[in-house]
Amino acid sequence: MSARVARVRGGATRIIRGPSGDRLEVRAARVRVVRGPDKGKELFLGKSMDAIIGTDPACELPLTDNSVSRRHAELRAEPDGYVLTDLASTNGIRLGGTRVPSAVLDGEGVTFSLGETDVSFKYLDDTIEHRLSSKSQFGGLLGNAAAMRQLYEVLEQASKGDATVLVEGESGTGKEVVAESLHAASTRKEGPFIVVDCSSIPPNLIESELFGHIAGAFTGATAERLGAFEEASGGTLFLDEIGELPLELQPRFLRALEAHEIKRIGETTYRPVDVRVIAASNRDLARRVNEGEFRQDLFFRLAVMRVTVPPLRHRLDDVPLLAREFVRALRPAANPDMMLTPAVLAALASYRWPGNVRELRNAIERLLATGDVGLGQPARTSDPPATQYGRARRDAIDRFEREYCRALLAQSGGVVSRAAEQAGLSRQMLHRLLKKHDVASDE
């Protein structure tokens, strides 16, 4: 991902459109230790979208305070600002003396505490511009939101090589679709795509599942069995929920990645394997490392390229697009614009989707079967109450107006006067809404 420095023109992040492609403008920030043994140490953010703070020397902001965990906290640039998240540290994060699991740092000057160390965060007067893919789709992934187009840009680069990729994200965001799409775009696309769900295999069987065994290697091993590494030869091995890999098996797995060879259970010699590994986890592996449940060297070997699939609540503008696609997939003969009325789209756009894209698909399937999306109350967020209401209200109104206008035009054949009459609005008022939300009409 390329980047260049530009002057700030307001907002935490924004998209800049240009003849050479779109870019995401991210406001730069400075993190400085203001109390503790590392006082004066600084870190600048913007070119890098995220950073880990802790005592591990590999952290972007390494500290020597013994009360700070190895991988204590993460700072990540998101549309609303930089989000500070506790990585299951021992002593937590404190803001104003109160321990918090996460917080949006949207102020001009904020100080937070990690153990006996105080750290100040301050926005700077510059921004960094990151390239966005021009695509609205990558393989089976669909979406126009900046978070997705950033993801496509990284995946396009990852598809050109064989580096291991760590795909992180919440359950239901589409991590397996990321792996499938990477495989289909790679030079290995003619080879096999093998999936192993590490969370669904009993611990005593996972070694055989990955590396195979010879006949008689253990009780019940009546025949030779190929492991997933050999089955995926010439192609891609996707390991879902890699965080569930037993700690005692991780050294063998690390060797397979580094040496490109495996040893079946019961054998004494190693076999070469030609496979690309993509791993995924809905559990933060950085936290697992911090908790001693995942090897640090394996984590870094897996995360040669590290991507995060954004949760659906961070790209709500993609909900109508995804909903229409699900209608077409689930009922090809149906007209998505007839099924997804303005009221339905408004309900979809105002929901927070704790189950992400998988939950949206289920809601559309329910809509087609019963005529009702059946959504519960919007999920509560972890945003501070002082910033949650205003931002949520503004975003919900904007999404409602935009999708209402699009649905009206679809039903009126693009004729503004007819759409205005159907909505009970003046033609001038509807024109203002269309202009505000950049919705094109036939007039």
Tab-separated table of C-alpha atoms in Angstrom:
chain	number	residue	atom	x	y	z
A	1	MET	CA	0.000	0.000	0.000
A	2	SER	CA	1.482	3.305	-1.052
A	3	ALA	CA	1.093	6.530	0.880
A	4	ARG	CA	1.995	10.198	0.670
A	5	VAL	CA	1.657	13.128	3.044
A	6	ALA	CA	-1.040	15.778	2.491
A	7	ARG	CA	-2.366	18.698	4.477
A	8	VAL	CA	-5.304	17.989	6.731
A	9	ARG	CA	-8.689	19.338	5.668
A	10	GLY	CA	-10.899	18.196	8.511
A	11	GLY	CA	-12.220	14.855	9.739
A	12	ALA	CA	-10.445	11.735	10.986
A	13	THR	CA	-10.596	9.942	7.628
A	14	ARG	CA	-12.092	10.706	4.248
A	15	ILE	CA	-12.012	9.470	0.670
A	16	ILE	CA	-10.349	11.643	-1.979
A	17	ARG	CA	-11.344	10.942	-5.575
A	18	GLY	CA	-8.940	11.636	-8.436
A	19	PRO	CA	-8.092	10.677	-12.021
A	20	SER	CA	-5.393	8.278	-10.835
A	21	GLY	CA	-7.735	6.507	-8.424
A	22	ASP	CA	-9.300	7.010	-5.020
A	23	ARG	CA	-7.304	7.422	-1.838
A	24	LEU	CA	-8.159	7.255	1.838
A	25	GLU	CA	-6.932	10.268	3.781
A	26	VAL	CA	-6.018	9.356	7.360
A	27	ARG	CA	-5.226	12.020	9.889
A	28	ALA	CA	-1.769	11.669	11.379
A	29	ALA	CA	-1.314	11.398	15.122
A	30	ARG	CA	1.461	11.334	17.687
A	31	VAL	CA	1.698	9.034	20.698
A	32	ARG	CA	4.146	10.101	23.412
A	33	VAL	CA	5.046	8.582	26.778
A	34	VAL	CA	4.629	11.369	29.343
A	35	ARG	CA	5.165	9.387	32.566
A	36	GLY	CA	7.085	6.222	33.345
A	37	PRO	CA	10.533	4.728	32.636
A	38	ASP	CA	10.159	5.387	28.887
A	39	LYS	CA	9.192	9.060	29.219
A	40	GLY	CA	9.809	10.934	25.976
A	41	LYS	CA	9.462	7.928	23.652
A	42	GLU	CA	7.221	8.690	20.663
A	43	LEU	CA	5.315	6.939	17.903
A	44	PHE	CA	3.749	8.542	14.825
A	45	LEU	CA	0.630	7.089	13.222
A	46	GLY	CA	-0.986	7.633	9.866
A	47	LYS	CA	1.326	5.940	7.414
A	48	SER	CA	0.816	2.824	9.497
A	49	MET	CA	-2.865	2.282	10.185
A	50	ASP	CA	-2.336	0.492	13.498
A	51	ALA	CA	0.238	-0.090	16.232
A	52	ILE	CA	0.753	-2.335	19.226
A	53	ILE	CA	2.009	-0.938	22.559
A	54	GLY	CA	3.715	-3.269	25.051
A	55	THR	CA	6.996	-4.569	26.447
A	56	ASP	CA	7.615	-6.968	23.572
A	57	PRO	CA	10.524	-5.501	21.536
A	58	ALA	CA	8.541	-6.280	18.369
A	59	CYS	CA	5.808	-3.793	19.350
A	60	GLU	CA	5.569	-0.553	17.407
A	61	LEU	CA	5.848	1.292	20.740
A	62	PRO	CA	8.020	-0.942	22.984
A	63	LEU	CA	8.053	-0.088	26.692
A	64	THR	CA	10.179	-1.246	29.628
A	65	ASP	CA	7.559	-0.735	32.362
A	66	ASN	CA	7.205	-4.093	34.176
A	67	SER	CA	3.534	-3.374	34.885
A	68	VAL	CA	2.816	-3.297	31.119
A	69	SER	CA	2.025	-6.564	29.313
A	70	ARG	CA	4.069	-7.799	26.357
A	71	ARG	CA	1.297	-6.876	23.901
A	72	HIS	CA	-0.778	-4.543	26.021
A	73	ALA	CA	-2.907	-2.383	23.714
A	74	GLU	CA	-3.623	-1.651	20.078
A	75	LEU	CA	-4.262	1.665	18.331
A	76	ARG	CA	-6.076	1.365	15.005
A	77	ALA	CA	-7.235	4.041	12.547
A	78	GLU	CA	-10.948	3.720	11.833
A	79	PRO	CA	-13.482	6.047	10.195
A	80	ASP	CA	-14.450	7.754	13.459
A	81	GLY	CA	-10.883	8.174	14.674
A	82	TYR	CA	-8.201	6.082	16.344
A	83	VAL	CA	-9.587	3.228	18.423
A	84	LEU	CA	-7.607	2.174	21.503
A	85	THR	CA	-8.215	-1.485	22.483
A	86	ASP	CA	-6.994	-3.513	25.451
A	87	LEU	CA	-5.360	-6.778	24.328
A	88	ALA	CA	-6.296	-8.784	27.426
A	89	SER	CA	-3.502	-7.118	29.362
A	90	THR	CA	-2.918	-7.728	33.050
A	91	ASN	CA	-3.456	-4.148	34.250
A	92	GLY	CA	-5.737	-2.846	31.518
A	93	ILE	CA	-6.177	0.626	30.014
A	94	ARG	CA	-7.329	3.603	32.085
A	95	LEU	CA	-8.902	6.799	30.795
A	96	GLY	CA	-9.516	9.441	33.439
A	97	GLY	CA	-8.823	6.828	36.098
A	98	THR	CA	-11.485	4.450	34.747
A	99	ARG	CA	-10.561	1.103	33.230
A	100	VAL	CA	-12.003	0.683	29.717
A	101	PRO	CA	-11.856	-2.204	27.218
A	102	SER	CA	-11.721	0.201	24.260
A	103	ALA	CA	-12.285	3.840	23.394
A	104	VAL	CA	-12.425	6.116	20.365
A	105	LEU	CA	-9.749	8.797	20.739
A	106	ASP	CA	-11.579	11.578	18.949
A	107	GLY	CA	-10.334	14.487	21.051
A	108	GLU	CA	-7.480	16.875	20.298
A	109	GLY	CA	-5.502	15.739	23.322
A	110	VAL	CA	-6.056	12.549	25.341
A	111	THR	CA	-3.932	10.823	27.967
A	112	PHE	CA	-4.375	7.151	28.814
A	113	SER	CA	-2.544	4.899	31.262
A	114	LEU	CA	-0.997	1.460	30.810
A	115	GLY	CA	0.284	0.063	34.084
A	116	GLU	CA	2.523	2.759	35.600
A	117	THR	CA	2.974	4.501	32.233
A	118	ASP	CA	0.958	7.484	30.981
A	119	VAL	CA	0.706	8.012	27.237
A	120	SER	CA	-0.591	11.101	25.449
A	121	PHE	CA	-2.370	10.958	22.103
A	122	LYS	CA	-2.651	13.990	19.854
A	123	TYR	CA	-3.826	14.552	16.290
A	124	LEU	CA	-1.374	16.350	14.008
A	125	ASP	CA	-1.915	18.808	11.154
A	126	ASP	CA	-1.012	16.333	8.410
A	127	THR	CA	-2.761	13.361	6.847
A	128	ILE	CA	-1.500	10.309	5.025
A	129	GLU	CA	-3.160	9.175	1.823
A	130	HIS	CA	-3.565	5.421	1.277
A	131	ARG	CA	-4.488	3.933	-2.064
A	132	LEU	CA	-7.898	2.336	-2.421
A	133	SER	CA	-8.709	-0.328	-4.954
A	134	SER	CA	-10.876	0.835	-7.843
A	135	LYS	CA	-12.883	-2.373	-7.541
A	136	SER	CA	-16.153	-2.903	-5.725
A	137	GLN	CA	-15.548	-6.654	-5.658
A	138	PHE	CA	-12.671	-9.072	-5.129
A	139	GLY	CA	-13.633	-12.640	-5.922
A	140	GLY	CA	-16.584	-13.429	-3.707
A	141	LEU	CA	-16.151	-10.286	-1.606
A	142	LEU	CA	-18.558	-7.445	-2.350
A	143	GLY	CA	-18.650	-3.860	-1.087
A	144	ASN	CA	-17.862	-0.240	-1.975
A	145	ALA	CA	-16.987	0.988	1.524
A	146	ALA	CA	-13.497	2.397	2.039
A	147	ALA	CA	-12.703	-0.364	4.537
A	148	MET	CA	-13.411	-2.993	1.869
A	149	ARG	CA	-11.529	-1.178	-0.868
A	150	GLN	CA	-8.503	-0.971	1.430
A	151	LEU	CA	-8.853	-4.712	1.941
A	152	TYR	CA	-9.032	-5.328	-1.824
A	153	GLU	CA	-5.868	-3.307	-2.368
A	154	VAL	CA	-3.953	-5.520	0.086
A	155	LEU	CA	-5.490	-8.723	-1.272
A	156	GLU	CA	-4.557	-7.747	-4.824
A	157	GLN	CA	-0.937	-7.493	-3.690
A	158	ALA	CA	-1.155	-10.726	-1.689
A	159	SER	CA	-2.536	-12.623	-4.689
A	160	LYS	CA	0.692	-11.989	-6.623
A	161	GLY	CA	2.874	-14.053	-4.294
A	162	ASP	CA	2.960	-17.038	-1.970
A	163	ALA	CA	3.429	-15.326	1.404
A	164	THR	CA	1.401	-16.676	4.314
A	165	VAL	CA	-1.605	-14.521	5.152
A	166	LEU	CA	-3.337	-14.101	8.502
A	167	VAL	CA	-6.995	-13.128	8.107
A	168	GLU	CA	-8.591	-11.701	11.232
A	169	GLY	CA	-12.128	-10.574	11.857
A	170	GLU	CA	-15.282	-11.259	13.788
A	171	SER	CA	-17.415	-14.334	13.206
A	172	GLY	CA	-19.576	-13.979	10.117
A	173	THR	CA	-17.477	-11.343	8.337
A	174	GLY	CA	-16.400	-13.674	5.523
A	175	LYS	CA	-12.866	-14.813	6.353
A	176	GLU	CA	-13.225	-18.048	4.377
A	177	VAL	CA	-14.467	-16.033	1.395
A	178	VAL	CA	-11.268	-13.954	1.666
A	179	ALA	CA	-9.178	-17.135	1.537
A	180	GLU	CA	-11.168	-18.570	-1.390
A	181	SER	CA	-10.879	-15.292	-3.293
A	182	LEU	CA	-7.125	-15.099	-2.692
A	183	HIS	CA	-6.704	-18.654	-3.944
A	184	ALA	CA	-8.807	-17.985	-7.051
A	185	ALA	CA	-6.747	-14.876	-7.890
A	186	SER	CA	-3.370	-16.568	-7.340
A	187	THR	CA	-1.110	-18.640	-9.566
A	188	ARG	CA	-2.250	-21.654	-7.524
A	189	LYS	CA	-5.872	-21.346	-8.663
A	190	GLU	CA	-5.711	-24.618	-10.611
A	191	GLY	CA	-4.550	-26.468	-7.502
A	192	PRO	CA	-6.701	-27.698	-4.592
A	193	PHE	CA	-8.203	-25.443	-1.923
A	194	ILE	CA	-8.294	-27.411	1.327
A	195	VAL	CA	-10.115	-26.154	4.425
A	196	VAL	CA	-9.368	-27.305	7.976
A	197	ASP	CA	-11.454	-25.922	10.853
A	198	CYS	CA	-9.127	-26.204	13.844
A	199	SER	CA	-11.985	-25.571	16.283
A	200	SER	CA	-14.050	-28.577	15.155
A	201	ILE	CA	-11.363	-31.293	15.418
A	202	PRO	CA	-10.651	-33.050	18.730
A	203	PRO	CA	-7.142	-32.146	20.007
A	204	ASN	CA	-6.000	-35.783	19.809
A	205	LEU	CA	-6.860	-35.957	16.091
A	206	ILE	CA	-5.700	-32.612	14.754
A	207	GLU	CA	-2.076	-33.730	14.257
A	208	SER	CA	-3.249	-36.554	11.997
A	209	GLU	CA	-5.632	-34.174	10.237
A	210	LEU	CA	-2.780	-31.818	9.360
A	211	PHE	CA	0.161	-34.165	8.789
A	212	GLY	CA	-1.413	-37.581	8.139
A	213	HIS	CA	-0.343	-40.963	9.516
A	214	ILE	CA	0.829	-44.372	8.418
A	215	ALA	CA	-1.036	-47.602	9.092
A	216	GLY	CA	-0.529	-48.793	12.656
A	217	ALA	CA	0.760	-45.429	13.907
A	218	PHE	CA	-1.787	-45.498	16.740
A	219	THR	CA	-4.834	-47.442	17.852
A	220	GLY	CA	-7.467	-47.236	15.144
A	221	ALA	CA	-5.036	-46.222	12.381
A	222	THR	CA	-5.837	-49.200	10.165
A	223	ALA	CA	-4.806	-47.513	6.925
A	224	GLU	CA	-2.486	-44.814	5.660
A	225	ARG	CA	-3.964	-41.330	5.639
A	226	LEU	CA	-2.873	-38.177	3.849
A	227	GLY	CA	-2.874	-35.001	5.943
A	228	ALA	CA	-4.184	-31.619	4.848
A	229	PHE	CA	-0.689	-30.356	3.975
A	230	GLU	CA	-0.233	-33.128	1.410
A	231	GLU	CA	-3.821	-32.885	0.140
A	232	ALA	CA	-3.259	-29.187	-0.559
A	233	SER	CA	-0.009	-29.773	-2.489
A	234	GLY	CA	0.204	-27.340	-5.398
A	235	GLY	CA	-2.643	-25.285	-3.976
A	236	THR	CA	-3.774	-23.487	-0.833
A	237	LEU	CA	-4.370	-24.723	2.720
A	238	PHE	CA	-6.861	-22.616	4.654
A	239	LEU	CA	-6.729	-23.095	8.419
A	240	ASP	CA	-9.798	-21.597	10.038
A	241	GLU	CA	-9.714	-20.702	13.747
A	242	ILE	CA	-5.946	-21.173	13.908
A	243	GLY	CA	-6.026	-19.795	17.464
A	244	GLU	CA	-7.459	-23.151	18.588
A	245	LEU	CA	-4.344	-25.038	17.457
A	246	PRO	CA	-3.008	-26.868	20.564
A	247	LEU	CA	0.095	-25.239	22.000
A	248	GLU	CA	2.051	-28.500	21.968
A	249	LEU	CA	1.442	-28.916	18.229
A	250	GLN	CA	2.503	-25.395	17.274
A	251	PRO	CA	6.277	-26.150	16.973
A	252	ARG	CA	5.569	-28.864	14.380
A	253	PHE	CA	3.283	-26.525	12.502
A	254	LEU	CA	5.919	-23.774	12.557
A	255	ARG	CA	8.490	-26.192	11.111
A	256	ALA	CA	6.106	-27.123	8.298
A	257	LEU	CA	5.731	-23.442	7.400
A	258	GLU	CA	9.447	-22.645	7.534
A	259	ALA	CA	10.964	-25.810	6.057
A	260	HIS	CA	8.107	-26.712	3.668
A	261	GLU	CA	8.170	-30.296	4.852
A	262	ILE	CA	6.069	-32.502	7.111
A	263	LYS	CA	6.382	-35.858	8.841
A	264	ARG	CA	3.413	-38.191	9.066
A	265	ILE	CA	2.636	-39.706	12.458
A	266	GLY	CA	4.590	-42.949	12.723
A	267	GLU	CA	7.246	-41.998	10.167
A	268	THR	CA	10.856	-41.018	10.819
A	269	THR	CA	11.529	-39.025	7.652
A	270	TYR	CA	10.153	-35.734	6.384
A	271	ARG	CA	8.261	-35.216	3.123
A	272	PRO	CA	8.451	-31.988	1.100
A	273	VAL	CA	5.176	-30.081	0.608
A	274	ASP	CA	4.369	-27.282	-1.814
A	275	VAL	CA	1.503	-25.369	-0.285
A	276	ARG	CA	0.477	-21.815	0.504
A	277	VAL	CA	-1.042	-21.332	3.947
A	278	ILE	CA	-3.797	-18.856	4.761
A	279	ALA	CA	-4.900	-18.820	8.389
A	280	ALA	CA	-7.894	-17.135	9.999
A	281	SER	CA	-9.106	-16.380	13.475
A	282	ASN	CA	-12.035	-14.529	15.015
A	283	ARG	CA	-9.998	-14.382	18.232
A	284	ASP	CA	-7.273	-11.777	18.424
A	285	LEU	CA	-4.063	-13.777	18.113
A	286	ALA	CA	-2.104	-10.892	19.621
A	287	ARG	CA	-4.126	-11.463	22.785
A	288	ARG	CA	-3.495	-15.195	22.598
A	289	VAL	CA	0.235	-14.483	22.446
A	290	ASN	CA	-0.138	-12.171	25.450
A	291	GLU	CA	-1.982	-14.899	27.357
A	292	GLY	CA	0.704	-17.480	26.557
A	293	GLU	CA	-1.713	-19.600	24.502
A	294	PHE	CA	-0.079	-18.996	21.118
A	295	ARG	CA	3.590	-18.984	20.176
A	296	GLN	CA	4.978	-15.582	19.287
A	297	ASP	CA	7.285	-16.943	16.568
A	298	LEU	CA	4.368	-18.759	14.938
A	299	PHE	CA	2.250	-15.617	15.104
A	300	PHE	CA	4.860	-13.589	13.213
A	301	ARG	CA	5.384	-16.408	10.699
A	302	LEU	CA	1.661	-16.521	9.945
A	303	ALA	CA	1.307	-12.735	9.804
A	304	VAL	CA	3.747	-12.109	6.947
A	305	MET	CA	0.705	-10.399	5.479
A	306	ARG	CA	-2.039	-9.550	7.949
A	307	VAL	CA	-5.506	-8.405	6.929
A	308	THR	CA	-8.603	-7.642	8.936
A	309	VAL	CA	-12.069	-8.133	7.483
A	310	PRO	CA	-14.159	-5.199	8.725
A	311	PRO	CA	-17.343	-5.941	10.668
A	312	LEU	CA	-20.552	-5.054	8.864
A	313	ARG	CA	-21.338	-2.270	11.353
A	314	HIS	CA	-18.231	-0.452	10.060
A	315	ARG	CA	-19.532	-0.505	6.477
A	316	LEU	CA	-23.267	-0.088	6.781
A	317	ASP	CA	-23.439	1.666	3.411
A	318	ASP	CA	-22.727	-1.759	1.872
A	319	VAL	CA	-25.819	-3.335	3.449
A	320	PRO	CA	-28.241	-2.510	0.570
A	321	LEU	CA	-25.738	-3.776	-2.004
A	322	LEU	CA	-25.249	-7.034	-0.109
A	323	ALA	CA	-28.991	-7.385	0.521
A	324	ARG	CA	-29.755	-7.113	-3.203
A	325	GLU	CA	-27.085	-9.686	-3.978
A	326	PHE	CA	-28.549	-12.104	-1.434
A	327	VAL	CA	-32.045	-11.660	-2.898
A	328	ARG	CA	-30.691	-12.496	-6.365
A	329	ALA	CA	-28.778	-15.517	-5.039
A	330	LEU	CA	-31.594	-16.924	-2.906
A	331	ARG	CA	-34.471	-16.211	-5.314
A	332	PRO	CA	-33.191	-15.492	-8.833
A	333	ALA	CA	-36.682	-14.762	-10.183
A	334	ALA	CA	-37.386	-12.074	-7.560
A	335	ASN	CA	-37.002	-8.337	-8.200
A	336	PRO	CA	-34.704	-7.024	-5.438
A	337	ASP	CA	-36.154	-3.509	-5.690
A	338	MET	CA	-39.652	-4.864	-5.053
A	339	MET	CA	-38.559	-6.969	-2.078
A	340	LEU	CA	-36.307	-4.332	-0.540
A	341	THR	CA	-38.785	-1.516	0.013
A	342	PRO	CA	-37.674	1.810	1.534
A	343	ALA	CA	-38.972	0.667	4.932
A	344	VAL	CA	-37.027	-2.597	4.769
A	345	LEU	CA	-33.846	-0.833	3.646
A	346	ALA	CA	-34.204	1.712	6.454
A	347	ALA	CA	-34.513	-1.131	8.994
A	348	LEU	CA	-31.478	-2.904	7.560
A	349	ALA	CA	-29.416	0.290	7.516
A	350	SER	CA	-30.146	1.167	11.150
A	351	TYR	CA	-29.274	-2.255	12.610
A	352	ARG	CA	-25.776	-2.927	14.003
A	353	TRP	CA	-25.380	-6.535	12.746
A	354	PRO	CA	-23.598	-8.358	15.590
A	355	GLY	CA	-23.604	-11.481	13.384
A	356	ASN	CA	-22.159	-9.538	10.431
A	357	VAL	CA	-22.694	-10.611	6.803
A	358	ARG	CA	-23.874	-14.086	7.823
A	359	GLU	CA	-26.662	-12.529	9.888
A	360	LEU	CA	-27.639	-10.262	6.983
A	361	ARG	CA	-27.953	-13.260	4.667
A	362	ASN	CA	-30.154	-15.011	7.228
A	363	ALA	CA	-32.316	-11.887	7.513
A	364	ILE	CA	-32.816	-11.765	3.729
A	365	GLU	CA	-33.655	-15.455	3.658
A	366	ARG	CA	-36.237	-14.807	6.390
A	367	LEU	CA	-37.615	-11.827	4.435
A	368	LEU	CA	-38.117	-13.975	1.341
A	369	ALA	CA	-39.847	-16.684	3.382
A	370	THR	CA	-42.029	-14.571	5.680
A	371	GLY	CA	-41.997	-10.999	4.379
A	372	ASP	CA	-40.287	-9.803	7.573
A	373	VAL	CA	-36.562	-9.383	8.245
A	374	GLY	CA	-37.220	-10.110	11.926
A	375	LEU	CA	-34.415	-7.989	13.344
A	376	GLY	CA	-34.034	-7.522	17.086
A	377	GLN	CA	-32.975	-4.324	18.788
A	378	PRO	CA	-29.785	-2.762	17.454
A	379	ALA	CA	-26.726	-4.118	19.224
A	380	ARG	CA	-25.126	-1.848	21.774
A	381	THR	CA	-21.733	-0.507	20.856
A	382	SER	CA	-18.638	0.076	22.960
A	383	ASP	CA	-18.442	3.734	21.961
A	384	PRO	CA	-18.430	6.246	24.831
A	385	PRO	CA	-22.047	7.407	25.482
A	386	ALA	CA	-21.064	11.046	24.913
A	387	THR	CA	-20.094	10.347	21.312
A	388	GLN	CA	-22.397	7.453	20.506
A	389	TYR	CA	-25.805	9.172	20.237
A	390	GLY	CA	-24.939	12.069	17.967
A	391	ARG	CA	-22.840	10.027	15.581
A	392	ALA	CA	-25.311	7.131	15.463
A	393	ARG	CA	-28.274	9.478	14.866
A	394	ARG	CA	-26.504	11.344	12.045
A	395	ASP	CA	-25.338	8.174	10.346
A	396	ALA	CA	-28.735	6.494	10.620
A	397	ILE	CA	-30.530	9.520	9.122
A	398	ASP	CA	-28.057	9.749	6.246
A	399	ARG	CA	-28.354	6.054	5.460
A	400	PHE	CA	-32.147	6.180	5.634
A	401	GLU	CA	-32.383	9.201	3.305
A	402	ARG	CA	-29.913	7.762	0.794
A	403	GLU	CA	-31.544	4.331	0.554
A	404	TYR	CA	-35.063	5.796	0.618
A	405	CYS	CA	-34.187	7.981	-2.368
A	406	ARG	CA	-32.636	5.084	-4.277
A	407	ALA	CA	-35.650	2.850	-3.649
A	408	LEU	CA	-38.088	5.617	-4.656
A	409	LEU	CA	-36.295	6.201	-7.950
A	410	ALA	CA	-36.180	2.473	-8.669
A	411	GLN	CA	-39.934	2.198	-8.144
A	412	SER	CA	-40.692	5.331	-10.194
A	413	GLY	CA	-38.466	4.421	-13.123
A	414	GLY	CA	-36.056	7.259	-12.333
A	415	VAL	CA	-38.691	9.987	-12.771
A	416	VAL	CA	-38.255	12.526	-9.954
A	417	SER	CA	-41.713	14.065	-10.191
A	418	ARG	CA	-43.364	10.650	-9.905
A	419	ALA	CA	-41.049	9.665	-7.026
A	420	ALA	CA	-41.803	12.927	-5.181
A	421	GLU	CA	-45.535	12.328	-5.526
A	422	GLN	CA	-45.204	8.766	-4.199
A	423	ALA	CA	-43.199	10.011	-1.211
A	424	GLY	CA	-45.428	12.966	-0.441
A	425	LEU	CA	-42.516	15.385	-0.956
A	426	SER	CA	-42.153	18.453	-3.118
A	427	ARG	CA	-40.083	17.982	-6.260
A	428	GLN	CA	-37.593	20.593	-5.005
A	429	MET	CA	-37.194	18.826	-1.660
A	430	LEU	CA	-36.529	15.492	-3.349
A	431	HIS	CA	-34.001	17.126	-5.678
A	432	ARG	CA	-32.143	18.502	-2.637
A	433	LEU	CA	-32.047	15.036	-1.051
A	434	LEU	CA	-30.807	13.461	-4.284
A	435	LYS	CA	-28.050	16.061	-4.567
A	436	LYS	CA	-27.106	15.727	-0.901
A	437	HIS	CA	-26.595	11.972	-1.189
A	438	ASP	CA	-25.248	11.934	-4.767
A	439	VAL	CA	-28.124	9.788	-6.042
A	440	ALA	CA	-28.501	9.982	-9.822
A	441	SER	CA	-31.922	10.300	-11.514
A	442	ASP	CA	-33.051	10.246	-15.153
A	443	GLU	CA	-33.868	13.960	-15.115
